Tab-separated table of C-alpha atoms in Angstrom:
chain	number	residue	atom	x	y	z
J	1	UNK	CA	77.193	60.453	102.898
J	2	UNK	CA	77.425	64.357	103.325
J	3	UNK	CA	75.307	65.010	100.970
J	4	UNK	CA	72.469	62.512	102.219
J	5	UNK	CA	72.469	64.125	105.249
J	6	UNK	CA	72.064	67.533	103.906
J	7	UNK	CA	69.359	66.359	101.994
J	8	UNK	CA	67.294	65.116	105.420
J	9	UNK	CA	68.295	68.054	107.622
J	10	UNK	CA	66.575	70.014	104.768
J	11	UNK	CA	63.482	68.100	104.369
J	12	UNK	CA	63.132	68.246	108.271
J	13	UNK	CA	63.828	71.582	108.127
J	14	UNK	CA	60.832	72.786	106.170
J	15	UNK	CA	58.679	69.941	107.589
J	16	UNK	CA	59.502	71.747	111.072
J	17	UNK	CA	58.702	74.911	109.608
J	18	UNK	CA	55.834	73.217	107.898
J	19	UNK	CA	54.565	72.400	111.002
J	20	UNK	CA	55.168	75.627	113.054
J	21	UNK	CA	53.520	77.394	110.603
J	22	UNK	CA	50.314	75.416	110.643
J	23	UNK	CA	50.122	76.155	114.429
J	24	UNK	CA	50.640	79.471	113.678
J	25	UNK	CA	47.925	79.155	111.568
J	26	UNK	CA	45.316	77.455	113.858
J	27	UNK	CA	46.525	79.456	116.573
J	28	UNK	CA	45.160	82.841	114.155
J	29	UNK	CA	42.067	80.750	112.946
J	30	UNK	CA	41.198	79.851	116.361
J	31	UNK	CA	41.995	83.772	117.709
J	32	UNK	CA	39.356	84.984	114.927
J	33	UNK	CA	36.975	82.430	115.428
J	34	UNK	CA	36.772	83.366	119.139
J	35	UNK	CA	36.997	87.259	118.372
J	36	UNK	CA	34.416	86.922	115.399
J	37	UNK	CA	31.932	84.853	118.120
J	38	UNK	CA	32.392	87.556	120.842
J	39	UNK	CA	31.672	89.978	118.174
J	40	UNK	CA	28.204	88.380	117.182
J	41	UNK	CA	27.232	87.608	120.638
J	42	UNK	CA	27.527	91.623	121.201
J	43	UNK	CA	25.473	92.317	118.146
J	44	UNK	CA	22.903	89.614	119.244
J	45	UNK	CA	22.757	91.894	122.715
J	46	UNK	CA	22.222	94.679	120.546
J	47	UNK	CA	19.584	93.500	118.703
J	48	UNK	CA	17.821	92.072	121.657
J	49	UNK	CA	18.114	95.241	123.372
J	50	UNK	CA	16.933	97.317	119.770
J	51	UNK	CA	13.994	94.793	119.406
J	52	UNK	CA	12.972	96.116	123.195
J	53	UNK	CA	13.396	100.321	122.545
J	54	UNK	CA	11.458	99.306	119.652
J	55	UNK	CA	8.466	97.163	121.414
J	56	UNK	CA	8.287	100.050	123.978
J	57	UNK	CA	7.865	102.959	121.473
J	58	UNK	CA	5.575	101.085	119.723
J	59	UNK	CA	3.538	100.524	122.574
J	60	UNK	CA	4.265	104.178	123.839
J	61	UNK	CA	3.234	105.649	119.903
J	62	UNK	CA	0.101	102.948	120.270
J	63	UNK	CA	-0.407	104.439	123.730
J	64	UNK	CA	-0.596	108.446	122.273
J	65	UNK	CA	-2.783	107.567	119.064
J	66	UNK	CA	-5.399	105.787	120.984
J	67	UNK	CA	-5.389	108.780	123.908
J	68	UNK	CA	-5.540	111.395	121.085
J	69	UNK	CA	-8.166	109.329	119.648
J	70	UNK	CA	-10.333	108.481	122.584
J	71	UNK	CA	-12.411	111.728	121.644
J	72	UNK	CA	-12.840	111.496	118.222
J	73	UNK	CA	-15.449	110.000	116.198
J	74	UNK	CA	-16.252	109.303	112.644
J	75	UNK	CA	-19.426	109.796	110.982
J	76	UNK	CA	-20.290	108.351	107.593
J	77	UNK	CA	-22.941	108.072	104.793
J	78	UNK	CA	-24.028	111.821	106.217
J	79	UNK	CA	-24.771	113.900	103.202
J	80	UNK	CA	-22.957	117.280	103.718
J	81	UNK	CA	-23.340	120.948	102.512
J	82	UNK	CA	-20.356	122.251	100.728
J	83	UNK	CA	-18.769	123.656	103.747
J	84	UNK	CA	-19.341	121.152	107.208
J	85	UNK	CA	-19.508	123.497	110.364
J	86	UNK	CA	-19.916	122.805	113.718
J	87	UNK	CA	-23.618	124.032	113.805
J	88	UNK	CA	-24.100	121.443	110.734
J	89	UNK	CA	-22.627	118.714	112.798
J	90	UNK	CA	-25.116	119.888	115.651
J	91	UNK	CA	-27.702	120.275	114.297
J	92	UNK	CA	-27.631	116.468	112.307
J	93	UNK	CA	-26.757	114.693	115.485
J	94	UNK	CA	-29.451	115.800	117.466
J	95	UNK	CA	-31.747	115.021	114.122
J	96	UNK	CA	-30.229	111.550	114.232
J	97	UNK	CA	-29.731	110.533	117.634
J	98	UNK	CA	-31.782	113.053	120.110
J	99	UNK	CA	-28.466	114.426	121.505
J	100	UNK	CA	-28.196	117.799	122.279
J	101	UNK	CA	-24.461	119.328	121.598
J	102	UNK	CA	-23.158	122.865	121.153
J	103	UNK	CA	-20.697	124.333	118.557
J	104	UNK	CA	-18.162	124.486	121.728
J	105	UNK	CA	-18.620	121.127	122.166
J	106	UNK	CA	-16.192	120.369	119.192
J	107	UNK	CA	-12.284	121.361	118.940
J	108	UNK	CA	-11.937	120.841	115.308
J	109	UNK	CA	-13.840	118.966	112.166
J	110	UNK	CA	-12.035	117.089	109.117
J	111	UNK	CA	-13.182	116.028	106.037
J	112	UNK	CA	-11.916	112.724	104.855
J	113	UNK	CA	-12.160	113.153	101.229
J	114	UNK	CA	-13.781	115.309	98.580
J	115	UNK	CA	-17.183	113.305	97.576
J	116	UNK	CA	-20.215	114.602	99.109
J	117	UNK	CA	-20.767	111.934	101.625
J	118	UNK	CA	-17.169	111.351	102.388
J	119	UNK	CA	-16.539	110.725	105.895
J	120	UNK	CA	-16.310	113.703	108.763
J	121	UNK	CA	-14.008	113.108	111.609
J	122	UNK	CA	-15.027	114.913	114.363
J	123	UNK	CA	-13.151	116.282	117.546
J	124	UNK	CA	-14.891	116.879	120.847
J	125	UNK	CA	-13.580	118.837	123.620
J	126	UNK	CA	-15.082	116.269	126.468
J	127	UNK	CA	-14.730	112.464	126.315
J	128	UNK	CA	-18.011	112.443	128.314
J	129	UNK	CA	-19.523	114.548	125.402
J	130	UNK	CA	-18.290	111.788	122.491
J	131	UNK	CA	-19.389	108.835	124.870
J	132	UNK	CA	-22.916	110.065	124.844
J	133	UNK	CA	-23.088	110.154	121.202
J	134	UNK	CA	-21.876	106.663	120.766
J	135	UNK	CA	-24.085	105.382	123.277
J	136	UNK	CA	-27.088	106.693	121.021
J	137	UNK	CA	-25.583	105.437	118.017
J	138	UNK	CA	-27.851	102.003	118.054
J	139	UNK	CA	-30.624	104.254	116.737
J	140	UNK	CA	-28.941	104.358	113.548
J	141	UNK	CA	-29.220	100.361	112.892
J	142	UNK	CA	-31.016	101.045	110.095
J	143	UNK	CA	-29.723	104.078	108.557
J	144	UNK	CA	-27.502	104.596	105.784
J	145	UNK	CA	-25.704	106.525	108.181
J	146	UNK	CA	-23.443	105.143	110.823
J	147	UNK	CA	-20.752	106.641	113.772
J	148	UNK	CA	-17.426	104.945	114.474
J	149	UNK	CA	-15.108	105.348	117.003
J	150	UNK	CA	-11.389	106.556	115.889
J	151	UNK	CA	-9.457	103.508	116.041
J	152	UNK	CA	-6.078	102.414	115.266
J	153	UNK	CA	-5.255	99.494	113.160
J	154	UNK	CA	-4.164	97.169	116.408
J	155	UNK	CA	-7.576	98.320	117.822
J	156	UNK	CA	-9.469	97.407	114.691
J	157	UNK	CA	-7.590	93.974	114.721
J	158	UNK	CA	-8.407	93.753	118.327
J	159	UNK	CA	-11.596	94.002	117.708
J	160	UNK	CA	-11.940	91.694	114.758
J	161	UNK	CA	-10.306	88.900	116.878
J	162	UNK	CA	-12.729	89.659	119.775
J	163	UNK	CA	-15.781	89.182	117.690
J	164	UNK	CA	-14.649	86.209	116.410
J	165	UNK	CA	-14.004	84.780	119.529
J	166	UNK	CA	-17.638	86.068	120.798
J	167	UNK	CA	-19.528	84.466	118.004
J	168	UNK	CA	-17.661	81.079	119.186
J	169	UNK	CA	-18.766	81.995	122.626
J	170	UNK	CA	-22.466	82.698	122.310
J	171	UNK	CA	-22.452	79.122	120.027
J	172	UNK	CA	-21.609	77.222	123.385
J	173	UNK	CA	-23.375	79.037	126.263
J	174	UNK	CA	-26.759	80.359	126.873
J	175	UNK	CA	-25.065	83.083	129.188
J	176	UNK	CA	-25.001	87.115	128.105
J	177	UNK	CA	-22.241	87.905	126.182
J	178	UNK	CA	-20.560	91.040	124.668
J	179	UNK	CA	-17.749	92.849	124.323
J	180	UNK	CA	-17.065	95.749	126.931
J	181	UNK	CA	-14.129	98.131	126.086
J	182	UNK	CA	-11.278	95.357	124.879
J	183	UNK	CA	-12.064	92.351	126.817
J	184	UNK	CA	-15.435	89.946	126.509
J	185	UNK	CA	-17.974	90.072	129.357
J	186	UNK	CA	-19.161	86.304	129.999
J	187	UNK	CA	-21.732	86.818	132.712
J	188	UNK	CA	-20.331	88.652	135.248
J	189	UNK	CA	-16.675	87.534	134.214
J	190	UNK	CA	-14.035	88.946	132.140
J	191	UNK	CA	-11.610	87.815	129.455
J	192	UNK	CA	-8.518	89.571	127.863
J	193	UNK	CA	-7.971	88.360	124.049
J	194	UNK	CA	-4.424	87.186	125.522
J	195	UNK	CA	-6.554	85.247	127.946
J	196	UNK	CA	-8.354	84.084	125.082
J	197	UNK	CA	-5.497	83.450	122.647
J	198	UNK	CA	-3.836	81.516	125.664
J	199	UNK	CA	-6.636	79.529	126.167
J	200	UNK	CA	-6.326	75.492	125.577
J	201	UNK	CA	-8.483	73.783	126.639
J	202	UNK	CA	-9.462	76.659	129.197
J	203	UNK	CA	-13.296	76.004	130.545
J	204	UNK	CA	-14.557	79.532	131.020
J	205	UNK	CA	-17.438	79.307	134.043
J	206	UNK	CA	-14.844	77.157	135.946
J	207	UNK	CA	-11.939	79.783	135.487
J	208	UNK	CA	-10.998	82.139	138.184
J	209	UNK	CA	-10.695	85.511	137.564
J	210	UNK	CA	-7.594	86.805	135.603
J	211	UNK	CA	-8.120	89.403	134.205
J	212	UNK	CA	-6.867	92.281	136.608
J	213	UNK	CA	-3.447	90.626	136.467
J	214	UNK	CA	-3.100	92.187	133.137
J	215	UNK	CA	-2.782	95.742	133.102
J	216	UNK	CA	-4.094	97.414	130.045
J	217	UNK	CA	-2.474	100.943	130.266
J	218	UNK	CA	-4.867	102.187	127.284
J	219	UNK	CA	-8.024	99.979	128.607
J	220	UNK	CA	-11.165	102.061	127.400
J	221	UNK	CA	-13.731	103.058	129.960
J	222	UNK	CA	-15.695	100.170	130.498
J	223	UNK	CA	-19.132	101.767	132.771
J	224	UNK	CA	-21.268	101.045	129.869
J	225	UNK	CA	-21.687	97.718	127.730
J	226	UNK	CA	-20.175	98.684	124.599
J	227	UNK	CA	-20.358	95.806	121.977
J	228	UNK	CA	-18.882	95.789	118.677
J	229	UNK	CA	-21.870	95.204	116.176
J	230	UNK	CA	-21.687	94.219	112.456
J	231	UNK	CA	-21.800	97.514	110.366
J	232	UNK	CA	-21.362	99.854	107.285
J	233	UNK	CA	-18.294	101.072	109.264
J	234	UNK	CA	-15.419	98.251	110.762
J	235	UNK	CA	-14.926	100.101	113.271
J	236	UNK	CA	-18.203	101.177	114.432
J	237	UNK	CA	-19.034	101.172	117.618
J	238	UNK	CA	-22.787	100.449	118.894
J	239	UNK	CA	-24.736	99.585	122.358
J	240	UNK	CA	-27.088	96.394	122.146
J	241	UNK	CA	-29.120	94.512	124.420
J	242	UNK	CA	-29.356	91.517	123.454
J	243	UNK	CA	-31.937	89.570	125.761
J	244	UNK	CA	-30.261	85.813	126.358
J	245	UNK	CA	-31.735	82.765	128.391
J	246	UNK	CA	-29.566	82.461	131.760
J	247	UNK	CA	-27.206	79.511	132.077
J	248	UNK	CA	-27.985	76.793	133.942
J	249	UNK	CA	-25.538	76.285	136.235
J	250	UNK	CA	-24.268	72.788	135.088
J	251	UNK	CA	-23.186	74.581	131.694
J	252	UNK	CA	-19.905	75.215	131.008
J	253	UNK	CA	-18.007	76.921	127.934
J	254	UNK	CA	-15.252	75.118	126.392
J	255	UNK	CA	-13.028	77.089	123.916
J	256	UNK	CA	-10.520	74.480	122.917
J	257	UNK	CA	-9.160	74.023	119.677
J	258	UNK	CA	-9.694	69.973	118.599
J	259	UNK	CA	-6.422	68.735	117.685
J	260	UNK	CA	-5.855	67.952	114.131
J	261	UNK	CA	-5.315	63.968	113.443
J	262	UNK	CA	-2.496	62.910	111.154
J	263	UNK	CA	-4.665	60.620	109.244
J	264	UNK	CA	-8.358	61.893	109.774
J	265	UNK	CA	-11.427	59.983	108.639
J	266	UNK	CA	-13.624	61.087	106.793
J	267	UNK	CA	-17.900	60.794	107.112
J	268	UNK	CA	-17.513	59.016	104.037
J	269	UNK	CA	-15.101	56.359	104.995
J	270	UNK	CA	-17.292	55.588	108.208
J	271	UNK	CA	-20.362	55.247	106.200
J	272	UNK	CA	-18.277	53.143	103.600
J	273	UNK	CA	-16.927	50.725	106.257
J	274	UNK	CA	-20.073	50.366	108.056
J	275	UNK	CA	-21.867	49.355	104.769
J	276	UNK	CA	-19.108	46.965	104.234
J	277	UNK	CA	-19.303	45.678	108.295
J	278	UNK	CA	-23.184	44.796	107.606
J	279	UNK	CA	-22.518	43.145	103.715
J	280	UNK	CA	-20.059	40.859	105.591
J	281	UNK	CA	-22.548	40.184	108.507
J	282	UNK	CA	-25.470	39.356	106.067
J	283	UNK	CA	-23.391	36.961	104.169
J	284	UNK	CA	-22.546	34.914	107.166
J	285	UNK	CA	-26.454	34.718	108.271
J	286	UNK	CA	-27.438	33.569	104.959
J	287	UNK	CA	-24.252	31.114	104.635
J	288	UNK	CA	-25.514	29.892	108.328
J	289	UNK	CA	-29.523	29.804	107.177
């Protein structure tokens, strides 16, 4: 009898210890669960707040190249002399475009490559000064020669996304339309590409005016009507006027995006079940006749 109870003291023994250490054990899982969680919710914070320092100098970085670019241009196709100078540069753009610019009208001249009609960059002292000459750069439409503003890649994808959306525009209205700076002038109404992007569904003559509520910190000076035209150059920059009918005032310009059907149907399946409607139809006029 002794010894049988020995025996179960023991086994409860180590199932109590059994027990108490499995706690233990869930109490420490549990402890490092909740301390591992805490820990990734602070990195999470981190990164959010990272992702933000990084948005902002972005957009700051964005902000400098396209000031230090604002009065630069780039010429190309322009055969060169050995050695481009500022009187060479002078004396071509006044050939070209009828402008009339002095040596101390530039800061500094680059080369963008070693062939002999490689691209010049060129640095003015006056934005005014570099405005003029892009405003006279339509005369080169039909030149093998062509002047570009300095743009960053966001502006040049900017400005591939705005010409996109004006070709859809000018398909559905009769209205003037162009591109002015970075937004797209729809008679005498503006739209943002995130106004654009945004818009679902959005009828554009019907649409109050939005645009001011975004602030554009590096917004180009929009006086003139700048549009982007198809050139040598992807980011060249030239004036048009393009003459367009007026809009009659019933017109409106839809931009929506038709949804896509799960199952859509085809022209040929119409035209297949519509010659299978009339086959049906004939056979029951000749089985009445």
């Amino acid at each position: 009898m002794m010894s049988g109870d020995n025996s179960e003291n023991t086994l409860q023994k180590i199932l109590n210890e059994c027990i108490a250490s499995k706690n233990e054990l869930k109490t420490y899982i549990a402890a490092s669960e909740a301390k591992l969680l805490s820990e990734i919710q602070s990195l999470k914070s981190k990164i959010v707040n990272l992702e933000k320092e990084y948005s902002n100098l972005k957009f700051q970085l964005e902000k400098i190249d396209r000031n230090s670019n604002k009065k630069v241009i780039i010429i190309f196709g322009l055969e060169k002399p050995s050695e481009v100078t500022p009187a060479f540069i002078c004396e071509e753009i006044r050939r070209l475009l009828q402008v009339e610019l002095k040596e101390s009208d530039f800061s500094d001249l680059y080369q963008l490559g070693k062939k002999n009609n490689c691209p010049i960059k060129v640095e003015f002292i006056s934005y005014f000064k570099k405005k003029d000459v892009i405003l006279n750069a339509r005369k080169l439409k039909r030149s093998q020669i062509s002047i570009a503003n300095d743009l960053t890649p966001q502006q040049s994808e900017e400005i591939r996304k705005l010409k996109s959306f004006l070709k859809k525009i000018r398909d559905r209205t009769s209205r003037k339309a162009y591109i002015r700076g970075n937004k797209i002038m729809v008679g005498t109404k503006e739209y943002t590409l995130g106004q654009l992007e945004c818009s679902e569904g959005i009828t554009l003559s019907d649409t109050p005016h939005l645009a001011k509520e975004e602030i554009n910190a590096w917004n180009e000076d929009s006086s003139s009507e700048e549009e982007i035209s198809d050139s040598k150059s992807e980011d060249a920059v030239f004036v048009k006027n393009n003459k367009i009918a007026p809009q009659k005032s019933s017109e409106t310009l839809k931009i929506n995006k038709l949804p896509k059907c799960a199952n859509p149907i085809t022209h040929k399946q119409v035209t297949a079940g519509t010659t299978v409607t009339k086959k049906i139809k004939q056979r029951k006029d000749s089985a009445v006749n």
